[in-house]
Tab-separated table of C-alpha atoms and ligand atoms in Angstrom:
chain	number	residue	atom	x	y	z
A	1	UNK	CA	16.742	-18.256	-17.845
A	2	UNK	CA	16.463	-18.492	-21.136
A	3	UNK	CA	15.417	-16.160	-24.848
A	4	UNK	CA	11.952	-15.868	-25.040
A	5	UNK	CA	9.893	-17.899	-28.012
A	6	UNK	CA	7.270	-16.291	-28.942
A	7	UNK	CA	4.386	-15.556	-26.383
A	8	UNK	CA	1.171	-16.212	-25.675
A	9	UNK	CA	-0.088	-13.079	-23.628
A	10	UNK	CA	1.715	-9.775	-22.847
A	11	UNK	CA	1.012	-8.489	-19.861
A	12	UNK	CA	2.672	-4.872	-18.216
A	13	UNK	CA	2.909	-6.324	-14.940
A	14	UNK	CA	3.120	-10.241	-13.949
A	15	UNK	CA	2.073	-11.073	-10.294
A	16	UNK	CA	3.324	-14.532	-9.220
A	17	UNK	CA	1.000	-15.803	-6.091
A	18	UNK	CA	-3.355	-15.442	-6.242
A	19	UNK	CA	-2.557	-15.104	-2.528
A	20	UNK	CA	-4.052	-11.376	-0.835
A	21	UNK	CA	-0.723	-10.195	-1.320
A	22	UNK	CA	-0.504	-11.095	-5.185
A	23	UNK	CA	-4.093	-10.107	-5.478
A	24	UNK	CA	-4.032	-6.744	-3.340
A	25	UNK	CA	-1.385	-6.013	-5.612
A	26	UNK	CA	-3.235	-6.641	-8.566
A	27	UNK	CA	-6.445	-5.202	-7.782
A	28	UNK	CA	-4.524	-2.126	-6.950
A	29	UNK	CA	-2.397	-1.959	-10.073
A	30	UNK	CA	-5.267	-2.185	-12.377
A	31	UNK	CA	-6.390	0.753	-10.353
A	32	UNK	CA	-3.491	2.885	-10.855
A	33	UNK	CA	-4.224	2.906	-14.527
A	34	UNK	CA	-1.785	-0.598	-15.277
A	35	UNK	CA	-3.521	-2.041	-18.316
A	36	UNK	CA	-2.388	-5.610	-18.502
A	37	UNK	CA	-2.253	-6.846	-15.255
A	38	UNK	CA	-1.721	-11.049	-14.968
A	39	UNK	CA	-1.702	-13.053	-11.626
A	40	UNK	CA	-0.691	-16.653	-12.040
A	41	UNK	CA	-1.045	-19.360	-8.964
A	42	UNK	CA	-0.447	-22.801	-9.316
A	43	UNK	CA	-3.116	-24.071	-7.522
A	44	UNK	CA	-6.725	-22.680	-6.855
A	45	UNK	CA	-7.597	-19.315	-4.625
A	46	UNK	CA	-7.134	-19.582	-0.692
A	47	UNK	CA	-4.566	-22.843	-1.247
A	48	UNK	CA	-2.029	-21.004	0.212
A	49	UNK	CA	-1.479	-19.404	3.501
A	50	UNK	CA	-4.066	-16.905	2.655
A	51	UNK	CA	-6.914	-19.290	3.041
A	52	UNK	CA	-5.431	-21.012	6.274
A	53	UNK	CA	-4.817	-18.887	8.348
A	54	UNK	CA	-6.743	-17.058	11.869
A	55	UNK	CA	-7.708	-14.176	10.062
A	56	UNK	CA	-6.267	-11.943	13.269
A	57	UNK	CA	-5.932	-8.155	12.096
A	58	UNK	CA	-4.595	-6.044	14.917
A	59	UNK	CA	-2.394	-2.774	15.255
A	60	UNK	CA	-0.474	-3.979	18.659
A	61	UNK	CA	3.313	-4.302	17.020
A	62	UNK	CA	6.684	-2.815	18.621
A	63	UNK	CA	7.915	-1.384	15.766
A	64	UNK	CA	6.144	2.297	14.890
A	65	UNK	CA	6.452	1.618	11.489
A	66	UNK	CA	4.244	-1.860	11.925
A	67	UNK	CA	1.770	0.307	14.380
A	68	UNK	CA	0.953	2.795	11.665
A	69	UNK	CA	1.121	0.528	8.767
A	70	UNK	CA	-1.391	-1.478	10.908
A	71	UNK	CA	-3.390	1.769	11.606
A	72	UNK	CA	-4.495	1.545	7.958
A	73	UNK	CA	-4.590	-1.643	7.537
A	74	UNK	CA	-7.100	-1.744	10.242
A	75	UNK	CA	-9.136	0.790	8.793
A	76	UNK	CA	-8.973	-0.914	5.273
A	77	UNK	CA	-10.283	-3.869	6.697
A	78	UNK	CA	-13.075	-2.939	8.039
A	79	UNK	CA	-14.038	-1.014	4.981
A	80	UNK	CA	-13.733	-4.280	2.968
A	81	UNK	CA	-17.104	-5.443	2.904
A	82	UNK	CA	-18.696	-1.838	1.934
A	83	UNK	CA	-15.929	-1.232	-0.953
A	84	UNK	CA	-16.252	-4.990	-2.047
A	85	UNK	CA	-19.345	-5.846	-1.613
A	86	UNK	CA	-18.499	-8.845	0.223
A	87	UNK	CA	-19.322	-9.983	4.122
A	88	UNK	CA	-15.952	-10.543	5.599
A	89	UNK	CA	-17.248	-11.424	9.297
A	90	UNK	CA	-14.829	-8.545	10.771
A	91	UNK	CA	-15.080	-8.724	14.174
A	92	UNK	CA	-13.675	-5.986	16.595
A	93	UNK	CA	-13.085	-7.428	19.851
A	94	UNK	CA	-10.041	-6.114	20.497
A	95	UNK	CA	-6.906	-8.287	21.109
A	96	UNK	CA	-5.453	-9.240	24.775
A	97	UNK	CA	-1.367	-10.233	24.844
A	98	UNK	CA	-0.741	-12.013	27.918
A	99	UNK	CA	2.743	-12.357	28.981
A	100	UNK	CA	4.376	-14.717	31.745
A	101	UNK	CA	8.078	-13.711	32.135
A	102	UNK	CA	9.161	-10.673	33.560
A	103	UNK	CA	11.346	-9.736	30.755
A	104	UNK	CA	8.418	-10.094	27.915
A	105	UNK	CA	6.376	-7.468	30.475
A	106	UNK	CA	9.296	-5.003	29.747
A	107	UNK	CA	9.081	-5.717	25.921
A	108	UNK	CA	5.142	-5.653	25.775
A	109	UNK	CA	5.413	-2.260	28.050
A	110	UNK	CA	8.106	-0.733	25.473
A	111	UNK	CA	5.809	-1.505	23.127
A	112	UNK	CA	2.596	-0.285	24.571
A	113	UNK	CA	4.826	2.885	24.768
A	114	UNK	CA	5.534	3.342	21.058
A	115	UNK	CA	1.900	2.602	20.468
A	116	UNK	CA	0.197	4.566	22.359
A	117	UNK	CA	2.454	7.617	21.126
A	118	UNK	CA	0.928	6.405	17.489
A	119	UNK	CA	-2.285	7.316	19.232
A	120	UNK	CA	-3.200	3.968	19.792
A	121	UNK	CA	-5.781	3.662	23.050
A	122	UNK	CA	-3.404	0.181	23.980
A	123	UNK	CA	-3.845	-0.063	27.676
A	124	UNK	CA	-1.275	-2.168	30.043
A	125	UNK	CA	-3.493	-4.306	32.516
A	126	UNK	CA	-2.406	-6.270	35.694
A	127	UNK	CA	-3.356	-10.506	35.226
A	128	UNK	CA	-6.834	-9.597	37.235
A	129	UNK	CA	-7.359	-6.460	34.591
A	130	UNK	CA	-7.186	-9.100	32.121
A	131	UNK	CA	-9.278	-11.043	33.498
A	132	UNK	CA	-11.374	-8.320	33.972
A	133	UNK	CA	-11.912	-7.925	29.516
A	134	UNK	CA	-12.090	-12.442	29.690
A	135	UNK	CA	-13.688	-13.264	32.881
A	136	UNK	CA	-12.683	-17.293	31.884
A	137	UNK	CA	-9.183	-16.403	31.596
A	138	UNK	CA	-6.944	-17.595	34.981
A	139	UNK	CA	-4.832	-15.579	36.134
A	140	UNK	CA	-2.178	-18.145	37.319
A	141	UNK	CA	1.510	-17.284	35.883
A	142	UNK	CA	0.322	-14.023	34.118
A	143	UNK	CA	2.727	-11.559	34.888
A	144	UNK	CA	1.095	-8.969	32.504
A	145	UNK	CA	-1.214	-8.297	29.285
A	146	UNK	CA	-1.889	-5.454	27.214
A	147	UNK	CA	-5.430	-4.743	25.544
A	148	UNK	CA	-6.132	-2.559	22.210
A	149	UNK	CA	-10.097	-3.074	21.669
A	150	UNK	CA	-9.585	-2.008	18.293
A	151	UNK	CA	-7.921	-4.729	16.816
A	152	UNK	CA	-10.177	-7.249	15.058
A	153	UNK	CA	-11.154	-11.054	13.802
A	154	UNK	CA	-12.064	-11.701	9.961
A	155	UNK	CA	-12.929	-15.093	8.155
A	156	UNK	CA	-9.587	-14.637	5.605
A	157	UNK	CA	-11.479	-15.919	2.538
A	158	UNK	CA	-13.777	-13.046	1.764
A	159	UNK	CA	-10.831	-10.663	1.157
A	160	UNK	CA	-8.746	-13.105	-1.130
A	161	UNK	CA	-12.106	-13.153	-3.428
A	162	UNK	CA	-13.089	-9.535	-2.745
A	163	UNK	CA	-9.486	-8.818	-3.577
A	164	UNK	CA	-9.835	-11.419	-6.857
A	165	UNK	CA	-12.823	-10.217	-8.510
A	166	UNK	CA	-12.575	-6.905	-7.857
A	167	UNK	CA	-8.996	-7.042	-9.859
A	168	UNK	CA	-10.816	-8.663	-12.481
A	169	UNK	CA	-13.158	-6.106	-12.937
A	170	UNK	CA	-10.523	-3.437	-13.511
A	171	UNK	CA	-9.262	-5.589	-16.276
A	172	UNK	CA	-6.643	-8.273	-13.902
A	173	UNK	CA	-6.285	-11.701	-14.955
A	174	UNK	CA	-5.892	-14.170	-12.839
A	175	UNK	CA	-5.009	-17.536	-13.885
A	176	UNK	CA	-4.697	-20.357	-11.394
A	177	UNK	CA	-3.796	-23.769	-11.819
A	178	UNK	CA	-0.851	-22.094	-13.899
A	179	UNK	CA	2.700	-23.046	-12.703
A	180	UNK	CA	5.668	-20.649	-12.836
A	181	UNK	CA	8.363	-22.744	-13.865
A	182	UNK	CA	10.918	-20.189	-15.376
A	183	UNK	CA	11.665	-16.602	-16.857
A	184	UNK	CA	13.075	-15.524	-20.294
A	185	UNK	CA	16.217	-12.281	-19.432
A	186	UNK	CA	17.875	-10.563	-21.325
A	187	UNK	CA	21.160	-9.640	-19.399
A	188	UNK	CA	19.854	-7.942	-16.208
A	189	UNK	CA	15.822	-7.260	-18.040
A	190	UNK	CA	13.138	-10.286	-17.577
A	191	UNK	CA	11.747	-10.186	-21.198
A	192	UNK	CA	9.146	-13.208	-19.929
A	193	UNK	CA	7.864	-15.608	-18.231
A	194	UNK	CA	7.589	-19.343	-18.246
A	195	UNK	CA	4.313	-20.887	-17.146
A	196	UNK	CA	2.956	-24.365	-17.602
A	197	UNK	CA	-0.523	-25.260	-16.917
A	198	UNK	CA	-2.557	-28.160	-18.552
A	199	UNK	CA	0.651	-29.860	-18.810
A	200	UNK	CA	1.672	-26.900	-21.724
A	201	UNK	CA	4.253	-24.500	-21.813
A	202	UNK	CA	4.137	-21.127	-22.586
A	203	UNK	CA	5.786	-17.643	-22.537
A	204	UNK	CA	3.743	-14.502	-21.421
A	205	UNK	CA	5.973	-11.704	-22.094
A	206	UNK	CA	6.447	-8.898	-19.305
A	207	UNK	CA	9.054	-6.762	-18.340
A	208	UNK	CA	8.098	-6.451	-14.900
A	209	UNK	CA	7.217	-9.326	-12.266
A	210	UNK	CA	6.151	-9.227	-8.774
A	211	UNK	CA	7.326	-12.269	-6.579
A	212	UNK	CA	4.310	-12.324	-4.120
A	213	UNK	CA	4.546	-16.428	-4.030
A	214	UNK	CA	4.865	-16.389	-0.111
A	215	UNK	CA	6.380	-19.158	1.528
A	216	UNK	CA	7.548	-20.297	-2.205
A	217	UNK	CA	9.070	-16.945	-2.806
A	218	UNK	CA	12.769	-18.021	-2.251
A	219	UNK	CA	11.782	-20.543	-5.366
A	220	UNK	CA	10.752	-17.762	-7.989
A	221	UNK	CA	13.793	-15.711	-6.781
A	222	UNK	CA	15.835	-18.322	-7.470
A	223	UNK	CA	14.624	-18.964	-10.643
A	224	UNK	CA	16.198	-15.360	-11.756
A	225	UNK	CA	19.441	-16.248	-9.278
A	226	UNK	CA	18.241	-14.478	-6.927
A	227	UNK	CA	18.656	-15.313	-3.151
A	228	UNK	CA	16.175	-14.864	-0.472
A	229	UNK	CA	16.647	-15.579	2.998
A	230	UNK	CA	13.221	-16.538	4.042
A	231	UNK	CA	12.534	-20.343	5.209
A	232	UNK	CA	9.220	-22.079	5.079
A	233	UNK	CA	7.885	-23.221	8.395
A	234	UNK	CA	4.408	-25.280	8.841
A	235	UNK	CA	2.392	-23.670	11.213
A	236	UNK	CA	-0.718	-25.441	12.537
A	237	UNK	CA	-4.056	-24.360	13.595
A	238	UNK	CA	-6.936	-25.441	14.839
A	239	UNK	CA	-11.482	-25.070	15.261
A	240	UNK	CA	-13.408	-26.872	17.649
A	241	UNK	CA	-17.140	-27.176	17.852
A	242	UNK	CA	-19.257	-24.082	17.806
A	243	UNK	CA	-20.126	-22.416	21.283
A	244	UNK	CA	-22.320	-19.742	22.378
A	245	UNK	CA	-20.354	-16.246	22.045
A	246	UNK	CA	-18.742	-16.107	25.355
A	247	UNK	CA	-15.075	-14.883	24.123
A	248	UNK	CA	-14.532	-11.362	22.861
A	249	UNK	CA	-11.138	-10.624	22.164
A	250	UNK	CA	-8.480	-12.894	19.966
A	251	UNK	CA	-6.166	-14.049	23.384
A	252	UNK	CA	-2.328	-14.440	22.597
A	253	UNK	CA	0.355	-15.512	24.802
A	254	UNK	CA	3.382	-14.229	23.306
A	255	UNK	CA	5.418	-16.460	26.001
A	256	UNK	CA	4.195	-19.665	23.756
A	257	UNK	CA	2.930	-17.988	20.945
A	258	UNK	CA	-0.661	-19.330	22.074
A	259	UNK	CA	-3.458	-17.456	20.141
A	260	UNK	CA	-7.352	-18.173	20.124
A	261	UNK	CA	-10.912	-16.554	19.193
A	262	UNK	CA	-14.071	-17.282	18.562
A	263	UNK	CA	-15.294	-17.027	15.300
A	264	UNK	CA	-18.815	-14.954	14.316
A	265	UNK	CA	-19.974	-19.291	14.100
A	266	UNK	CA	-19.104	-19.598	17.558
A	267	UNK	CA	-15.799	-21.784	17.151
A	268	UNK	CA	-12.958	-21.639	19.251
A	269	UNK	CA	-10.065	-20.627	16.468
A	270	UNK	CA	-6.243	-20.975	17.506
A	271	UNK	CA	-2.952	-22.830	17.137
A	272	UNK	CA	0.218	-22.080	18.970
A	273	UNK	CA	4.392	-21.824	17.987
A	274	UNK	CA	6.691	-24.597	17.403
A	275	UNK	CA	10.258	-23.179	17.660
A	276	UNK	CA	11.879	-26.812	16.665
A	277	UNK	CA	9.466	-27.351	13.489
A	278	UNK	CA	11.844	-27.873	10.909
A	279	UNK	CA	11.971	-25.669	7.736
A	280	UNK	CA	10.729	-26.813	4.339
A	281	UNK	CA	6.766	-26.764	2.910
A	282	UNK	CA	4.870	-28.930	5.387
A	283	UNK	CA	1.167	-28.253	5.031
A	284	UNK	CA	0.365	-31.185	7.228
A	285	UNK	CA	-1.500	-31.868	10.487
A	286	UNK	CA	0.383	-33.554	13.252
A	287	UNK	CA	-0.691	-35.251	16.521
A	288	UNK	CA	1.786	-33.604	18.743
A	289	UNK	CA	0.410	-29.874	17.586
A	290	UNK	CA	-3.087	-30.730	19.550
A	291	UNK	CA	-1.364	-32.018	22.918
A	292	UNK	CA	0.769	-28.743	22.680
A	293	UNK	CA	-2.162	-26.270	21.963
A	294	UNK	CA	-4.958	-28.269	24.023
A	295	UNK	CA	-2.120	-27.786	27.450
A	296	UNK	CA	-1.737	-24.630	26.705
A	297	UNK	CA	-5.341	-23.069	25.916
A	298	UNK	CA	-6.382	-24.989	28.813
A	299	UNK	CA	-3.963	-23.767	31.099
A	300	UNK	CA	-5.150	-19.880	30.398
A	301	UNK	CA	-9.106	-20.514	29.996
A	302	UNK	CA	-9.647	-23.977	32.411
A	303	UNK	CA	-13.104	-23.708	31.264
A	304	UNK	CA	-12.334	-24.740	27.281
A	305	UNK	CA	-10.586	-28.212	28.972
A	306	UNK	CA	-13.974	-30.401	27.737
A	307	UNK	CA	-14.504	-28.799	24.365
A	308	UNK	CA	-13.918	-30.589	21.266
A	309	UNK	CA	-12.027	-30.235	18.406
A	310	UNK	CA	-13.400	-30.577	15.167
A	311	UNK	CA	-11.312	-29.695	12.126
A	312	UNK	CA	-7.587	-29.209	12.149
A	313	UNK	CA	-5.710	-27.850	9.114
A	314	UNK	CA	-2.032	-26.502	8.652
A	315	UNK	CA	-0.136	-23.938	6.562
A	316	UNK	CA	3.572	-22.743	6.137
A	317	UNK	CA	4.919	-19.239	7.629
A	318	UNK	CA	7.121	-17.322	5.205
A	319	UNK	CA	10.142	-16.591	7.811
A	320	UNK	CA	13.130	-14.091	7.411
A	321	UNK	CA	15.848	-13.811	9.597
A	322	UNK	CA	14.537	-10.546	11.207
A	323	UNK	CA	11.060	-11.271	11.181
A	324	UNK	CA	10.693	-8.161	8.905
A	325	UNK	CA	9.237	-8.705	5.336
A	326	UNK	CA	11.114	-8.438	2.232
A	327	UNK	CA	9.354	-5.847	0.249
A	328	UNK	CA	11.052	-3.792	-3.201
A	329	UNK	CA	12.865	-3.936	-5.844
A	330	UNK	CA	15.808	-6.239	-5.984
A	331	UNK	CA	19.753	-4.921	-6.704
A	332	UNK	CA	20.566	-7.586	-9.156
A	333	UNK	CA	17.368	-7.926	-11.831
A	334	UNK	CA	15.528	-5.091	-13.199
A	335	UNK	CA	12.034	-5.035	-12.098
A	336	UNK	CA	11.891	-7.533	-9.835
A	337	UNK	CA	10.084	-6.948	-7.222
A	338	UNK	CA	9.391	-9.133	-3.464
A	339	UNK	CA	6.098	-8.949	-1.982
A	340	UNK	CA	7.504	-11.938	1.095
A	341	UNK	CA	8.420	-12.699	4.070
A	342	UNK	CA	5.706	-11.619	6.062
A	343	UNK	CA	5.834	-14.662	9.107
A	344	UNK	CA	2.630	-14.725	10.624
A	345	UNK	CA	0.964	-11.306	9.813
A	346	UNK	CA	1.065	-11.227	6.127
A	347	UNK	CA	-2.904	-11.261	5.889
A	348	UNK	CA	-3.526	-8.303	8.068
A	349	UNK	CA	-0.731	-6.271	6.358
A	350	UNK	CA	-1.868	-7.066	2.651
A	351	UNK	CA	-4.533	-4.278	2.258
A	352	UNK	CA	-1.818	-1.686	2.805
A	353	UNK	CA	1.493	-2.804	1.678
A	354	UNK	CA	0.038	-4.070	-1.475
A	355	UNK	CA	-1.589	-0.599	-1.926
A	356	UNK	CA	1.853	0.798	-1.289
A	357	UNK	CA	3.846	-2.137	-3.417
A	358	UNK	CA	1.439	-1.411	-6.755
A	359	UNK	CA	1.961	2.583	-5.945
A	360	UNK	CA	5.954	1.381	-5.973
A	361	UNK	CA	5.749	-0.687	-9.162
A	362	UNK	CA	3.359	1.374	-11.196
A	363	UNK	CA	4.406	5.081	-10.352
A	364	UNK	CA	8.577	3.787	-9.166
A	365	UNK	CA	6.968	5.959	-6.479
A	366	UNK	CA	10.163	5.730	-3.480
A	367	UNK	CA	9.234	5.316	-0.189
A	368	UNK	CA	11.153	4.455	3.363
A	369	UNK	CA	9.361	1.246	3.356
A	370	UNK	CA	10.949	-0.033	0.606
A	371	UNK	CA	14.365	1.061	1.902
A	372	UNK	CA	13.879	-0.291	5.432
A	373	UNK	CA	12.285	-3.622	3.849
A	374	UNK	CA	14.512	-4.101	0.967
A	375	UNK	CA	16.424	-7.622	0.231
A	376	UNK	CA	19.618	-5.288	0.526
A	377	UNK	CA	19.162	-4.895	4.503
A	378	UNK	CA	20.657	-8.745	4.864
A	379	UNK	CA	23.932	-8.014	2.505
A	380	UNK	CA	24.664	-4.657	4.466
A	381	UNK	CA	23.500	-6.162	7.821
A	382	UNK	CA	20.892	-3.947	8.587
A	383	UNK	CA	18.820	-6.085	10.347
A	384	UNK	CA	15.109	-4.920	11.861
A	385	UNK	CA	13.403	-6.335	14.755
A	386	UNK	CA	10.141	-6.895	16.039
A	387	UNK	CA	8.871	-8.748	18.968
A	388	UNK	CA	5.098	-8.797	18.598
A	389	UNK	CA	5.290	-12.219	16.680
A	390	UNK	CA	2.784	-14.884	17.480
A	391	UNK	CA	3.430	-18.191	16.572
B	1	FAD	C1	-1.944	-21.284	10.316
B	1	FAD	C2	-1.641	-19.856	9.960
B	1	FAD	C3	-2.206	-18.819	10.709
B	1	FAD	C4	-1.959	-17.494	10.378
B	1	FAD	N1	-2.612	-16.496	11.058
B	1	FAD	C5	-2.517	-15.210	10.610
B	1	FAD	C6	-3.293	-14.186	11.205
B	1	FAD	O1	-4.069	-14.409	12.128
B	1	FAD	N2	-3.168	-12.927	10.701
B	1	FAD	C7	-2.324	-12.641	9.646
B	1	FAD	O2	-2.241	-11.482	9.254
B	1	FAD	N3	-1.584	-13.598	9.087
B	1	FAD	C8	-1.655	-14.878	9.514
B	1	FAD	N4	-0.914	-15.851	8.925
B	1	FAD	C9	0.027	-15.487	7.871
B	1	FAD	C10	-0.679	-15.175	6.571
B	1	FAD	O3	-1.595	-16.205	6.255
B	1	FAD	C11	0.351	-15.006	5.460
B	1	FAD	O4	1.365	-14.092	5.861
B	1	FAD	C12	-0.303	-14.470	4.193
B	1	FAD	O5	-1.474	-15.192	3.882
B	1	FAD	C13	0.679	-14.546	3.054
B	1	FAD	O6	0.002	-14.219	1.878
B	1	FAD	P1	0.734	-14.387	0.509
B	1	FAD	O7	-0.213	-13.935	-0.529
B	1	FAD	O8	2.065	-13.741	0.590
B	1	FAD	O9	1.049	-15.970	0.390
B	1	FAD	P2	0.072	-17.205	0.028
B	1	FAD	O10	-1.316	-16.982	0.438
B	1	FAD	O11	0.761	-18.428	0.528
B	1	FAD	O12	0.080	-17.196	-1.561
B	1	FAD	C14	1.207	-17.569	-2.288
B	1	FAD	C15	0.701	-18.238	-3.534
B	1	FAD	O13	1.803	-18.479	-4.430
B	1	FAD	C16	1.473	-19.611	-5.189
B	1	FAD	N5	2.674	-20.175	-5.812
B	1	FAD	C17	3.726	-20.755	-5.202
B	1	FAD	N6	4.631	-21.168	-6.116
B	1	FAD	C18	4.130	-20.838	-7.326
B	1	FAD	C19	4.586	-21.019	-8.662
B	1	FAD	N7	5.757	-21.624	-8.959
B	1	FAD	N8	3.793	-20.569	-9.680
B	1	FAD	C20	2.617	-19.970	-9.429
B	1	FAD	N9	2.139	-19.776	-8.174
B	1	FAD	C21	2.888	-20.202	-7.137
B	1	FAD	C22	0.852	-20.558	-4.163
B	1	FAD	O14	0.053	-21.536	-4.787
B	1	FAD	C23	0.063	-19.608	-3.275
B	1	FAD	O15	-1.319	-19.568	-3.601
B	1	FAD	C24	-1.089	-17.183	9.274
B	1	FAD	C25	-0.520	-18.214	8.542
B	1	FAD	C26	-0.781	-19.542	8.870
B	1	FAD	C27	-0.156	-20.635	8.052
């Protein structure tokens, strides 16, 4: 932290992270009327979690506040490629959560409950009902599922364009290969902020900044002494060779955290949980991950036991403590405000609560969001929960 020199570009807002939270943000400030909206990455579009991940989108949470959020989100989704003019490949087959303990059928059950009183058509099914919706599926060690055919399947990279060019259009820029690497204060203010790229350094000056760097996040905070509690944690995931559409509805095992779909290309699309991985930015592929996932994918569909695998790619999870984002302004700096956290489910949440975040930033609209998801709720040991997690 340092005075500013003088600066290259001004900008109203500054959105750190081209990611589809940075650039849902964006593309949503510029349409609130925010002039000079700048997004800076420090690599290209999709390089971060946004471009490596399953592209599941699904309204099944435990938490109403997730259900409805999701509602939207849903609905936003889906209206992507019309608004955008983009094909996004969303598929609604629906999502089945299989569960083989008899304490996760309770959870899944209490769930069910608070989503169906969302007025969400979720439906609890016996292991034969679920095979029933995936006729491949075996039934061995299911104890129960739950089915919402509403949720959906999207190939991620279409939005994080959609998202990108559309900003641009409303007057965004969005400058990647350009490296945060500091901010200028002044006391509590950020006056601007420090970017390199090209190997130069140079000030754009903004009073307002928008961490939305995802599993980096706790990085830029710190950069402005500001301490996040989320931990980076490589998540891998898999594709195998293309097969005829047999498979409608993404399949997740929250006992393992097993997920898989098939893609619109006919791929079998899935990774599962590592609870030991340890934390720090991994975005490499490991051996073990494909004995793990192949057991496990093969012990619920016997039939997928011959197929082959054909690309394998990792990325990092943005974890918190509660596995509850951290979303709002911060206590300590003015205008600062966290777009993180989001674990596993950032992608499918960034339509929404980057509508509502640019809403927040651009209008200091309130809203019980921000309270519940504030940075504040760790200090005062609020702490959320939610057991819908995959992965
Ligand atoms: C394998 C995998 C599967 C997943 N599956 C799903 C799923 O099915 N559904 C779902 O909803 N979510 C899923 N997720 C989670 C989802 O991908 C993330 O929650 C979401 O993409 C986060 O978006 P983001 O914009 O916050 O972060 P990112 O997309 O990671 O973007 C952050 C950006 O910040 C940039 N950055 C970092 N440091 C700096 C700096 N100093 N200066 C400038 N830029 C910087 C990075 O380059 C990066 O591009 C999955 C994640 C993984 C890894």
């Amino acid at each position: 932290m340092s005075a500013a020199p003088e600066p290259s570009e001004a900008a109203d807002v500054v959105v750190v992270g081209a990611g589809i939270m940075g650039l849902a943000i964006a593309y949503h400030l510029a349409r609130a009327g925010v002039e000079r909206v700048v997004v800076l990455d420090r690599g290209y579009l999709c390089g971060g979690a946004s471009g490596r991940n399953g592209g599941g989108v699904r309204a099944q949470w435990s938490s109403e506040t997730n259900v409805r959020l999701m509602q939207e989100s849903l609905r936003m989704c889906r209206d992507f490629a019309s608004e955008m003019k983009i094909h996004t490949w969303f598929r609604q087959g629906g999502y089945l959560f299989i569960v083989r303990t008899e304490e996760r059928r309770r959870q899944l059950e209490a769930s069910v409950a608070v989503q169906n009183a969302c007025g969400l058509g979720t439906r609890m099914l016996s292991a034969a009902e679920a095979q029933g919706v995936v006729p491949e599926l075996s039934t061995d060690g299911i104890v129960a599922a739950s089915y919402n055919a509403d949720d959906a399947v999207v190939f991620p990279w279409p939005f994080v364009w959609g998202f990108a060019q559309a900003a641009k259009k409303l007057g965004a820029r969005v400058h990647t290969f350009t490296d945060v690497v500091g901010f200028h204060t002044r006391g509590t203010t950020i006056t601007g902020v420090k970017v390199r790229a090209g190997g130069v350094e140079r000030t754009i000056a903004t009073r307002k900044v928008v961490n939305a760097a995802g599993a980096w996040s706790p990085e830029i905070a710190a950069m402005l002494g500001v301490t996040l509690p989320n931990t980076p944690h490589r998540h891998e995931i898999c594709s195998s060779e293309p097969l005829k559409p047999w498979l409608k509805p993404l399949v997740a095992d929250l006992t393992d955290g097993l997920y898989f779909s098939q893609s619109t290309r006919g791929e079998i699309v899935g990774g599962i949980g590592q609870a030991r991985v340890p934390h720090g930015i991994d975005q490499e592929s490991s051996f073990g991950f494909l004995g793990r996932y192949a057991k496990s994918l093969v012990r619920a569909c016997p039939i997928l036991g011959t197929v082959k695998v054909l690309r394998q790619w990792a990325g990092c999870y943005d974890i918190t403590p509660d596995a509850n984002p951290i979303v709002g302004a911060v206590d300590d700096i003015e205008h600062f405000y966290q777009a993180s956290g989001f674990m596993g489910h950032g992608f499918m949440m960034a339509p929404i609560v980057g509508k509502l975040i640019a809403e927040h930033v651009a209008h200091e609209t309130t809203s019980p969001l921000f309270d519940r998801w504030n940075l504040r709720r760790f200090r005062e040991g609020k702490l959320l929960s939610e057991s819908m997690i995959i992965g």
